[in-house]
């Protein structure tokens, strides 16, 4: 197998770590070009040395001195700031892993797309905010987007060799998160520690809270709409607490194809690393007899309104999905900082969507402007909360 080059945007995070674990097991097959972080300079420096990266970048420029110190005496280039992050993302590679959390990942992901390369996208917030701006850039530059999110990776696999025009339903499965069986009083008192303790997946803090509110599934609904244009009325969500079926596609003849696997992000990441082939992973084989039962429930949108808010936002169009995402990022950060209660996250997003929504952004700059405005408005709403 020939050596392929890779850059990992968000190398110090949960998806970054799972990706590097797979690369570590296949070191002779990969040449690491850029590794990036926000400010985890020590960890980034360690990884860049281990993998012999060409360049390591911290997005927060104030962390550059720490990164320089961590890399002193090595051949790895060190850089800091958002412009340096985008420049690193523009270095030509065979595969870019877009695994920064939040809309902060949008500009570097778009920079990678502009090179016309192959991008394995984990950073769902970027696609939710930019929507058509990102998919148009993919088409214009002849780039390829591979979905890392386990649900979208499952759908992508279930669509292979089939005609998307023959799809009756795309069904996203949702674990329901740690609070699936909680009542309204319990939810109102939920703590950040409880919210990040996901029953099936080990993930970063922000996506774990999103899973607990079900906003993760709302964002994924919008993500699926952009990745698999079957029409919004053919996308649906079902709660499946075991997270064994990662998503399904039903065709017009009544056949449903599903992708199953362990709750380990190394499976969908491996499918992107090896695409269009397959590779070995160290993941446990699926033990269906051990699991015993697979169950399914309709989502409870009274207790968990986030999926409804996301559906309303994408149906409303314009910049509503970008506003939804920005308000959610502000609200989740406030919850994790202990400033607001768990159920206030959806309340704040709802209030943000009830304000005047700007028209659909046409360029990356428009998206970033909408995102900035929506963040300021959400922060004001937070103050009055
Ligand atoms: P983590 O919080 O674990 O990691 C986030 C990464 O992004 C870190 O490298 C972090 O650097 C970097 N980062 C954070 N803020 C910024 C910023 N402002 N500018 C540049 N870089 C930044 O997140 P996850 O790995 O859990 O998630 C990453 C993305 O993948 C998210 O969009 C998530 O929704 C998606 N995803 C994650 C899954 C998972 O299993 N974790 C599953 C499916 C999708 P630093 O360490 O310095 O903070």
PDB file of N, CA and C in Angstrom, residues 100-183:
ATOM      1  N   UNK A 100     -12.454  19.576  14.552  1.00  0.00           N
ATOM      2  CA  UNK A 100     -12.537  20.671  15.527  1.00  0.00           C
ATOM      3  C   UNK A 100     -13.979  20.711  16.009  1.00  0.00           C
ATOM      4  N   UNK A 101     -14.199  21.081  17.265  1.00  0.00           N
ATOM      5  CA  UNK A 101     -15.565  21.162  17.763  1.00  0.00           C
ATOM      6  C   UNK A 101     -16.126  22.572  17.519  1.00  0.00           C
ATOM      7  N   UNK A 102     -17.363  22.627  17.049  1.00  0.00           N
ATOM      8  CA  UNK A 102     -18.060  23.899  16.910  1.00  0.00           C
ATOM      9  C   UNK A 102     -17.784  24.613  15.607  1.00  0.00           C
ATOM     10  N   UNK A 103     -18.416  25.785  15.482  1.00  0.00           N
ATOM     11  CA  UNK A 103     -18.286  26.571  14.250  1.00  0.00           C
ATOM     12  C   UNK A 103     -16.861  27.084  14.071  1.00  0.00           C
ATOM     13  N   UNK A 104     -16.038  27.005  15.121  1.00  0.00           N
ATOM     14  CA  UNK A 104     -14.617  27.372  15.005  1.00  0.00           C
ATOM     15  C   UNK A 104     -13.927  26.527  13.948  1.00  0.00           C
ATOM     16  N   UNK A 105     -14.486  25.367  13.630  1.00  0.00           N
ATOM     17  CA  UNK A 105     -13.878  24.494  12.623  1.00  0.00           C
ATOM     18  C   UNK A 105     -14.267  24.851  11.210  1.00  0.00           C
ATOM     19  N   UNK A 106     -15.193  25.795  11.053  1.00  0.00           N
ATOM     20  CA  UNK A 106     -15.704  26.067   9.702  1.00  0.00           C
ATOM     21  C   UNK A 106     -14.633  26.599   8.743  1.00  0.00           C
ATOM     22  N   UNK A 107     -13.930  27.674   9.148  1.00  0.00           N
ATOM     23  CA  UNK A 107     -12.972  28.296   8.214  1.00  0.00           C
ATOM     24  C   UNK A 107     -11.862  27.312   7.815  1.00  0.00           C
ATOM     25  N   UNK A 108     -11.226  26.601   8.754  1.00  0.00           N
ATOM     26  CA  UNK A 108     -10.206  25.635   8.309  1.00  0.00           C
ATOM     27  C   UNK A 108     -10.775  24.498   7.466  1.00  0.00           C
ATOM     28  N   UNK A 109     -11.999  24.056   7.770  1.00  0.00           N
ATOM     29  CA  UNK A 109     -12.600  22.988   6.947  1.00  0.00           C
ATOM     30  C   UNK A 109     -12.838  23.509   5.534  1.00  0.00           C
ATOM     31  N   UNK A 110     -13.335  24.741   5.434  1.00  0.00           N
ATOM     32  CA  UNK A 110     -13.555  25.333   4.097  1.00  0.00           C
ATOM     33  C   UNK A 110     -12.224  25.501   3.363  1.00  0.00           C
ATOM     34  N   UNK A 111     -11.160  25.829   4.116  1.00  0.00           N
ATOM     35  CA  UNK A 111      -9.836  25.970   3.482  1.00  0.00           C
ATOM     36  C   UNK A 111      -9.409  24.627   2.886  1.00  0.00           C
ATOM     37  N   UNK A 112      -9.677  23.541   3.606  1.00  0.00           N
ATOM     38  CA  UNK A 112      -9.331  22.205   3.090  1.00  0.00           C
ATOM     39  C   UNK A 112     -10.192  21.872   1.877  1.00  0.00           C
ATOM     40  N   UNK A 113     -11.461  22.247   1.936  1.00  0.00           N
ATOM     41  CA  UNK A 113     -12.366  21.978   0.801  1.00  0.00           C
ATOM     42  C   UNK A 113     -11.887  22.721  -0.447  1.00  0.00           C
ATOM     43  N   UNK A 114     -11.417  23.954  -0.244  1.00  0.00           N
ATOM     44  CA  UNK A 114     -10.948  24.766  -1.396  1.00  0.00           C
ATOM     45  C   UNK A 114      -9.787  24.096  -2.135  1.00  0.00           C
ATOM     46  N   UNK A 115      -9.071  23.199  -1.474  1.00  0.00           N
ATOM     47  CA  UNK A 115      -7.959  22.519  -2.163  1.00  0.00           C
ATOM     48  C   UNK A 115      -8.473  21.391  -3.057  1.00  0.00           C
ATOM     49  N   UNK A 116      -9.762  21.078  -2.952  1.00  0.00           N
ATOM     50  CA  UNK A 116     -10.332  20.016  -3.789  1.00  0.00           C
ATOM     51  C   UNK A 116      -9.975  18.613  -3.302  1.00  0.00           C
ATOM     52  N   UNK A 117      -9.552  18.507  -2.053  1.00  0.00           N
ATOM     53  CA  UNK A 117      -9.131  17.205  -1.521  1.00  0.00           C
ATOM     54  C   UNK A 117     -10.287  16.398  -0.956  1.00  0.00           C
ATOM     55  N   UNK A 118      -9.918  15.364  -0.197  1.00  0.00           N
ATOM     56  CA  UNK A 118     -10.908  14.509   0.461  1.00  0.00           C
ATOM     57  C   UNK A 118     -10.931  14.889   1.939  1.00  0.00           C
ATOM     58  N   UNK A 119     -12.126  15.205   2.430  1.00  0.00           N
ATOM     59  CA  UNK A 119     -12.281  15.662   3.810  1.00  0.00           C
ATOM     60  C   UNK A 119     -13.204  14.705   4.543  1.00  0.00           C
ATOM     61  N   UNK A 120     -12.703  14.103   5.615  1.00  0.00           N
ATOM     62  CA  UNK A 120     -13.545  13.280   6.484  1.00  0.00           C
ATOM     63  C   UNK A 120     -14.103  14.218   7.550  1.00  0.00           C
ATOM     64  N   UNK A 121     -15.409  14.448   7.489  1.00  0.00           N
ATOM     65  CA  UNK A 121     -16.017  15.501   8.305  1.00  0.00           C
ATOM     66  C   UNK A 121     -16.650  14.945   9.577  1.00  0.00           C
ATOM     67  N   UNK A 122     -16.065  15.322  10.726  1.00  0.00           N
ATOM     68  CA  UNK A 122     -16.695  15.040  12.015  1.00  0.00           C
ATOM     69  C   UNK A 122     -17.407  16.289  12.522  1.00  0.00           C
ATOM     70  N   UNK A 123     -16.858  17.437  12.154  1.00  0.00           N
ATOM     71  CA  UNK A 123     -17.284  18.748  12.655  1.00  0.00           C
ATOM     72  C   UNK A 123     -18.665  19.148  12.100  1.00  0.00           C
ATOM     73  N   UNK A 124     -19.708  18.527  12.678  1.00  0.00           N
ATOM     74  CA  UNK A 124     -21.058  18.723  12.144  1.00  0.00           C
ATOM     75  C   UNK A 124     -21.528  20.169  12.242  1.00  0.00           C
ATOM     76  N   UNK A 125     -21.057  20.892  13.298  1.00  0.00           N
ATOM     77  CA  UNK A 125     -21.528  22.279  13.473  1.00  0.00           C
ATOM     78  C   UNK A 125     -21.168  23.139  12.257  1.00  0.00           C
ATOM     79  N   UNK A 126     -20.008  22.838  11.634  1.00  0.00           N
ATOM     80  CA  UNK A 126     -19.585  23.617  10.466  1.00  0.00           C
ATOM     81  C   UNK A 126     -20.578  23.430   9.323  1.00  0.00           C
ATOM     82  N   UNK A 127     -21.006  22.193   9.092  1.00  0.00           N
ATOM     83  CA  UNK A 127     -21.949  21.934   7.993  1.00  0.00           C
ATOM     84  C   UNK A 127     -23.340  22.479   8.329  1.00  0.00           C
ATOM     85  N   UNK A 128     -23.735  22.385   9.595  1.00  0.00           N
ATOM     86  CA  UNK A 128     -25.047  22.923   9.988  1.00  0.00           C
ATOM     87  C   UNK A 128     -25.073  24.436   9.753  1.00  0.00           C
ATOM     88  N   UNK A 129     -23.996  25.128  10.138  1.00  0.00           N
ATOM     89  CA  UNK A 129     -23.972  26.592  10.001  1.00  0.00           C
ATOM     90  C   UNK A 129     -23.838  27.014   8.546  1.00  0.00           C
ATOM     91  N   UNK A 130     -22.960  26.341   7.815  1.00  0.00           N
ATOM     92  CA  UNK A 130     -22.667  26.810   6.457  1.00  0.00           C
ATOM     93  C   UNK A 130     -23.599  26.189   5.414  1.00  0.00           C
ATOM     94  N   UNK A 131     -24.116  24.994   5.684  1.00  0.00           N
ATOM     95  CA  UNK A 131     -25.091  24.356   4.795  1.00  0.00           C
ATOM     96  C   UNK A 131     -24.703  24.417   3.337  1.00  0.00           C
ATOM     97  N   UNK A 132     -25.548  25.093   2.550  1.00  0.00           N
ATOM     98  CA  UNK A 132     -25.346  25.140   1.094  1.00  0.00           C
ATOM     99  C   UNK A 132     -24.013  25.795   0.717  1.00  0.00           C
ATOM    100  N   UNK A 133     -23.516  26.698   1.567  1.00  0.00           N
ATOM    101  CA  UNK A 133     -22.223  27.344   1.246  1.00  0.00           C
ATOM    102  C   UNK A 133     -21.131  26.277   1.213  1.00  0.00           C
ATOM    103  N   UNK A 134     -21.191  25.335   2.159  1.00  0.00           N
ATOM    104  CA  UNK A 134     -20.179  24.280   2.175  1.00  0.00           C
ATOM    105  C   UNK A 134     -20.398  23.278   1.049  1.00  0.00           C
ATOM    106  N   UNK A 135     -21.631  22.846   0.842  1.00  0.00           N
ATOM    107  CA  UNK A 135     -21.848  21.829  -0.201  1.00  0.00           C
ATOM    108  C   UNK A 135     -21.546  22.411  -1.600  1.00  0.00           C
ATOM    109  N   UNK A 136     -21.818  23.710  -1.773  1.00  0.00           N
ATOM    110  CA  UNK A 136     -21.480  24.339  -3.066  1.00  0.00           C
ATOM    111  C   UNK A 136     -19.967  24.391  -3.243  1.00  0.00           C
ATOM    112  N   UNK A 137     -19.230  24.665  -2.156  1.00  0.00           N
ATOM    113  CA  UNK A 137     -17.759  24.717  -2.245  1.00  0.00           C
ATOM    114  C   UNK A 137     -17.206  23.328  -2.560  1.00  0.00           C
ATOM    115  N   UNK A 138     -17.825  22.300  -2.000  1.00  0.00           N
ATOM    116  CA  UNK A 138     -17.398  20.923  -2.286  1.00  0.00           C
ATOM    117  C   UNK A 138     -17.562  20.654  -3.784  1.00  0.00           C
ATOM    118  N   UNK A 139     -18.734  21.004  -4.326  1.00  0.00           N
ATOM    119  CA  UNK A 139     -19.005  20.750  -5.751  1.00  0.00           C
ATOM    120  C   UNK A 139     -18.074  21.587  -6.641  1.00  0.00           C
ATOM    121  N   UNK A 140     -17.920  22.865  -6.279  1.00  0.00           N
ATOM    122  CA  UNK A 140     -17.110  23.785  -7.107  1.00  0.00           C
ATOM    123  C   UNK A 140     -15.650  23.327  -7.190  1.00  0.00           C
ATOM    124  N   UNK A 141     -15.147  22.805  -6.067  1.00  0.00           N
ATOM    125  CA  UNK A 141     -13.724  22.447  -6.025  1.00  0.00           C
ATOM    126  C   UNK A 141     -13.465  20.976  -6.329  1.00  0.00           C
ATOM    127  N   UNK A 142     -14.527  20.236  -6.620  1.00  0.00           N
ATOM    128  CA  UNK A 142     -14.352  18.801  -6.882  1.00  0.00           C
ATOM    129  C   UNK A 142     -13.831  18.062  -5.661  1.00  0.00           C
ATOM    130  N   UNK A 143     -14.171  18.570  -4.469  1.00  0.00           N
ATOM    131  CA  UNK A 143     -13.725  17.916  -3.229  1.00  0.00           C
ATOM    132  C   UNK A 143     -14.650  16.740  -2.906  1.00  0.00           C
ATOM    133  N   UNK A 144     -14.205  15.881  -1.980  1.00  0.00           N
ATOM    134  CA  UNK A 144     -15.017  14.740  -1.548  1.00  0.00           C
ATOM    135  C   UNK A 144     -15.221  14.854  -0.046  1.00  0.00           C
ATOM    136  N   UNK A 145     -16.481  14.766   0.386  1.00  0.00           N
ATOM    137  CA  UNK A 145     -16.784  14.779   1.837  1.00  0.00           C
ATOM    138  C   UNK A 145     -17.122  13.359   2.261  1.00  0.00           C
ATOM    139  N   UNK A 146     -16.408  12.838   3.223  1.00  0.00           N
ATOM    140  CA  UNK A 146     -16.739  11.527   3.793  1.00  0.00           C
ATOM    141  C   UNK A 146     -17.271  11.761   5.201  1.00  0.00           C
ATOM    142  N   UNK A 147     -18.442  11.231   5.527  1.00  0.00           N
ATOM    143  CA  UNK A 147     -18.992  11.494   6.864  1.00  0.00           C
ATOM    144  C   UNK A 147     -18.360  10.611   7.945  1.00  0.00           C
ATOM    145  N   UNK A 148     -17.869  11.262   9.003  1.00  0.00           N
ATOM    146  CA  UNK A 148     -17.275  10.548  10.140  1.00  0.00           C
ATOM    147  C   UNK A 148     -18.329  10.205  11.186  1.00  0.00           C
ATOM    148  N   UNK A 149     -19.281  11.114  11.358  1.00  0.00           N
ATOM    149  CA  UNK A 149     -20.354  10.892  12.339  1.00  0.00           C
ATOM    150  C   UNK A 149     -20.901   9.482  12.120  1.00  0.00           C
ATOM    151  N   UNK A 150     -21.043   8.692  13.181  1.00  0.00           N
ATOM    152  CA  UNK A 150     -21.353   7.269  12.990  1.00  0.00           C
ATOM    153  C   UNK A 150     -22.671   7.080  12.236  1.00  0.00           C
ATOM    154  N   UNK A 151     -23.648   7.952  12.499  1.00  0.00           N
ATOM    155  CA  UNK A 151     -24.946   7.818  11.828  1.00  0.00           C
ATOM    156  C   UNK A 151     -24.808   8.076  10.329  1.00  0.00           C
ATOM    157  N   UNK A 152     -24.097   9.156   9.989  1.00  0.00           N
ATOM    158  CA  UNK A 152     -23.979   9.543   8.583  1.00  0.00           C
ATOM    159  C   UNK A 152     -23.046   8.601   7.842  1.00  0.00           C
ATOM    160  N   UNK A 153     -22.067   8.098   8.567  1.00  0.00           N
ATOM    161  CA  UNK A 153     -21.199   7.091   7.964  1.00  0.00           C
ATOM    162  C   UNK A 153     -22.011   5.832   7.654  1.00  0.00           C
ATOM    163  N   UNK A 154     -22.939   5.499   8.559  1.00  0.00           N
ATOM    164  CA  UNK A 154     -23.816   4.336   8.341  1.00  0.00           C
ATOM    165  C   UNK A 154     -24.695   4.560   7.114  1.00  0.00           C
ATOM    166  N   UNK A 155     -25.283   5.732   7.018  1.00  0.00           N
ATOM    167  CA  UNK A 155     -26.173   6.029   5.884  1.00  0.00           C
ATOM    168  C   UNK A 155     -25.372   5.989   4.578  1.00  0.00           C
ATOM    169  N   UNK A 156     -24.194   6.603   4.625  1.00  0.00           N
ATOM    170  CA  UNK A 156     -23.291   6.613   3.462  1.00  0.00           C
ATOM    171  C   UNK A 156     -23.037   5.172   2.999  1.00  0.00           C
ATOM    172  N   UNK A 157     -22.772   4.290   3.947  1.00  0.00           N
ATOM    173  CA  UNK A 157     -22.507   2.887   3.590  1.00  0.00           C
ATOM    174  C   UNK A 157     -23.770   2.218   3.032  1.00  0.00           C
ATOM    175  N   UNK A 158     -24.927   2.517   3.642  1.00  0.00           N
ATOM    176  CA  UNK A 158     -26.181   1.891   3.197  1.00  0.00           C
ATOM    177  C   UNK A 158     -26.618   2.394   1.816  1.00  0.00           C
ATOM    178  N   UNK A 159     -26.101   3.545   1.407  1.00  0.00           N
ATOM    179  CA  UNK A 159     -26.467   4.086   0.089  1.00  0.00           C
ATOM    180  C   UNK A 159     -25.579   3.554  -1.032  1.00  0.00           C
ATOM    181  N   UNK A 160     -24.436   2.957  -0.668  1.00  0.00           N
ATOM    182  CA  UNK A 160     -23.494   2.515  -1.705  1.00  0.00           C
ATOM    183  C   UNK A 160     -24.171   1.542  -2.670  1.00  0.00           C
ATOM    184  N   UNK A 161     -23.989   1.790  -3.941  1.00  0.00           N
ATOM    185  CA  UNK A 161     -24.521   0.890  -4.967  1.00  0.00           C
ATOM    186  C   UNK A 161     -26.011   1.047  -5.198  1.00  0.00           C
ATOM    187  N   UNK A 162     -26.630   2.034  -4.543  1.00  0.00           N
ATOM    188  CA  UNK A 162     -28.070   2.260  -4.721  1.00  0.00           C
ATOM    189  C   UNK A 162     -28.326   3.654  -5.280  1.00  0.00           C
ATOM    190  N   UNK A 163     -29.537   3.855  -5.770  1.00  0.00           N
ATOM    191  CA  UNK A 163     -29.927   5.147  -6.344  1.00  0.00           C
ATOM    192  C   UNK A 163     -30.671   5.925  -5.258  1.00  0.00           C
ATOM    193  N   UNK A 164     -30.165   7.117  -4.932  1.00  0.00           N
ATOM    194  CA  UNK A 164     -30.761   7.911  -3.840  1.00  0.00           C
ATOM    195  C   UNK A 164     -32.223   8.270  -4.158  1.00  0.00           C
ATOM    196  N   UNK A 165     -32.564   8.282  -5.465  1.00  0.00           N
ATOM    197  CA  UNK A 165     -33.944   8.601  -5.857  1.00  0.00           C
ATOM    198  C   UNK A 165     -34.915   7.498  -5.413  1.00  0.00           C
ATOM    199  N   UNK A 166     -34.381   6.317  -5.067  1.00  0.00           N
ATOM    200  CA  UNK A 166     -35.249   5.202  -4.671  1.00  0.00           C
ATOM    201  C   UNK A 166     -35.387   5.061  -3.157  1.00  0.00           C
ATOM    202  N   UNK A 167     -34.874   6.075  -2.436  1.00  0.00           N
ATOM    203  CA  UNK A 167     -34.942   6.028  -0.968  1.00  0.00           C
ATOM    204  C   UNK A 167     -36.323   6.480  -0.492  1.00  0.00           C
ATOM    205  N   UNK A 168     -36.913   5.686   0.393  1.00  0.00           N
ATOM    206  CA  UNK A 168     -38.204   6.066   0.992  1.00  0.00           C
ATOM    207  C   UNK A 168     -37.959   6.796   2.319  1.00  0.00           C
ATOM    208  N   UNK A 169     -37.067   6.272   3.126  1.00  0.00           N
ATOM    209  CA  UNK A 169     -36.765   6.878   4.429  1.00  0.00           C
ATOM    210  C   UNK A 169     -35.279   6.776   4.728  1.00  0.00           C
ATOM    211  N   UNK A 170     -34.743   7.820   5.316  1.00  0.00           N
ATOM    212  CA  UNK A 170     -33.436   7.727   5.977  1.00  0.00           C
ATOM    213  C   UNK A 170     -33.735   7.864   7.468  1.00  0.00           C
ATOM    214  N   UNK A 171     -33.366   6.869   8.245  1.00  0.00           N
ATOM    215  CA  UNK A 171     -33.669   6.879   9.682  1.00  0.00           C
ATOM    216  C   UNK A 171     -32.388   7.004  10.482  1.00  0.00           C
ATOM    217  N   UNK A 172     -32.289   8.129  11.190  1.00  0.00           N
ATOM    218  CA  UNK A 172     -31.147   8.346  12.089  1.00  0.00           C
ATOM    219  C   UNK A 172     -31.480   7.719  13.430  1.00  0.00           C
ATOM    220  N   UNK A 173     -30.588   6.904  13.956  1.00  0.00           N
ATOM    221  CA  UNK A 173     -30.833   6.366  15.293  1.00  0.00           C
ATOM    222  C   UNK A 173     -30.184   7.296  16.331  1.00  0.00           C
ATOM    223  N   UNK A 174     -30.812   7.332  17.506  1.00  0.00           N
ATOM    224  CA  UNK A 174     -30.322   8.170  18.621  1.00  0.00           C
ATOM    225  C   UNK A 174     -30.287   7.305  19.872  1.00  0.00           C
ATOM    226  N   UNK A 175     -29.205   7.393  20.626  1.00  0.00           N
ATOM    227  CA  UNK A 175     -29.155   6.581  21.860  1.00  0.00           C
ATOM    228  C   UNK A 175     -30.174   7.090  22.884  1.00  0.00           C
ATOM    229  N   UNK A 176     -30.483   8.390  22.789  1.00  0.00           N
ATOM    230  CA  UNK A 176     -31.357   9.004  23.796  1.00  0.00           C
ATOM    231  C   UNK A 176     -30.551   9.641  24.917  1.00  0.00           C
ATOM    232  N   UNK A 177     -29.231   9.361  24.938  1.00  0.00           N
ATOM    233  CA  UNK A 177     -28.348  10.018  25.913  1.00  0.00           C
ATOM    234  C   UNK A 177     -28.553   9.524  27.335  1.00  0.00           C
ATOM    235  N   UNK A 178     -27.834  10.123  28.279  1.00  0.00           N
ATOM    236  CA  UNK A 178     -27.864   9.645  29.670  1.00  0.00           C
ATOM    237  C   UNK A 178     -29.194   9.923  30.381  1.00  0.00           C
ATOM    238  N   UNK A 179     -30.002  10.834  29.849  1.00  0.00           N
ATOM    239  CA  UNK A 179     -31.230  11.239  30.554  1.00  0.00           C
ATOM    240  C   UNK A 179     -32.499  10.704  29.888  1.00  0.00           C
ATOM    241  N   UNK A 180     -32.352   9.715  29.041  1.00  0.00           N
ATOM    242  CA  UNK A 180     -33.474   9.207  28.245  1.00  0.00           C
ATOM    243  C   UNK A 180     -34.693   8.869  29.092  1.00  0.00           C
ATOM    244  N   UNK A 181     -34.467   8.341  30.303  1.00  0.00           N
ATOM    245  CA  UNK A 181     -35.609   7.889  31.120  1.00  0.00           C
ATOM    246  C   UNK A 181     -35.943   8.881  32.245  1.00  0.00           C
ATOM    247  N   UNK A 182     -35.339  10.075  32.204  1.00  0.00           N
ATOM    248  CA  UNK A 182     -35.553  11.045  33.287  1.00  0.00           C
ATOM    249  C   UNK A 182     -36.858  11.828  33.080  1.00  0.00           C
ATOM    250  N   UNK A 183     -37.421  12.335  34.195  1.00  0.00           N
ATOM    251  CA  UNK A 183     -38.610  13.192  34.083  1.00  0.00           C
ATOM    252  C   UNK A 183     -38.196  14.676  34.121  1.00  0.00           C
TER     253      UNK A 183
END
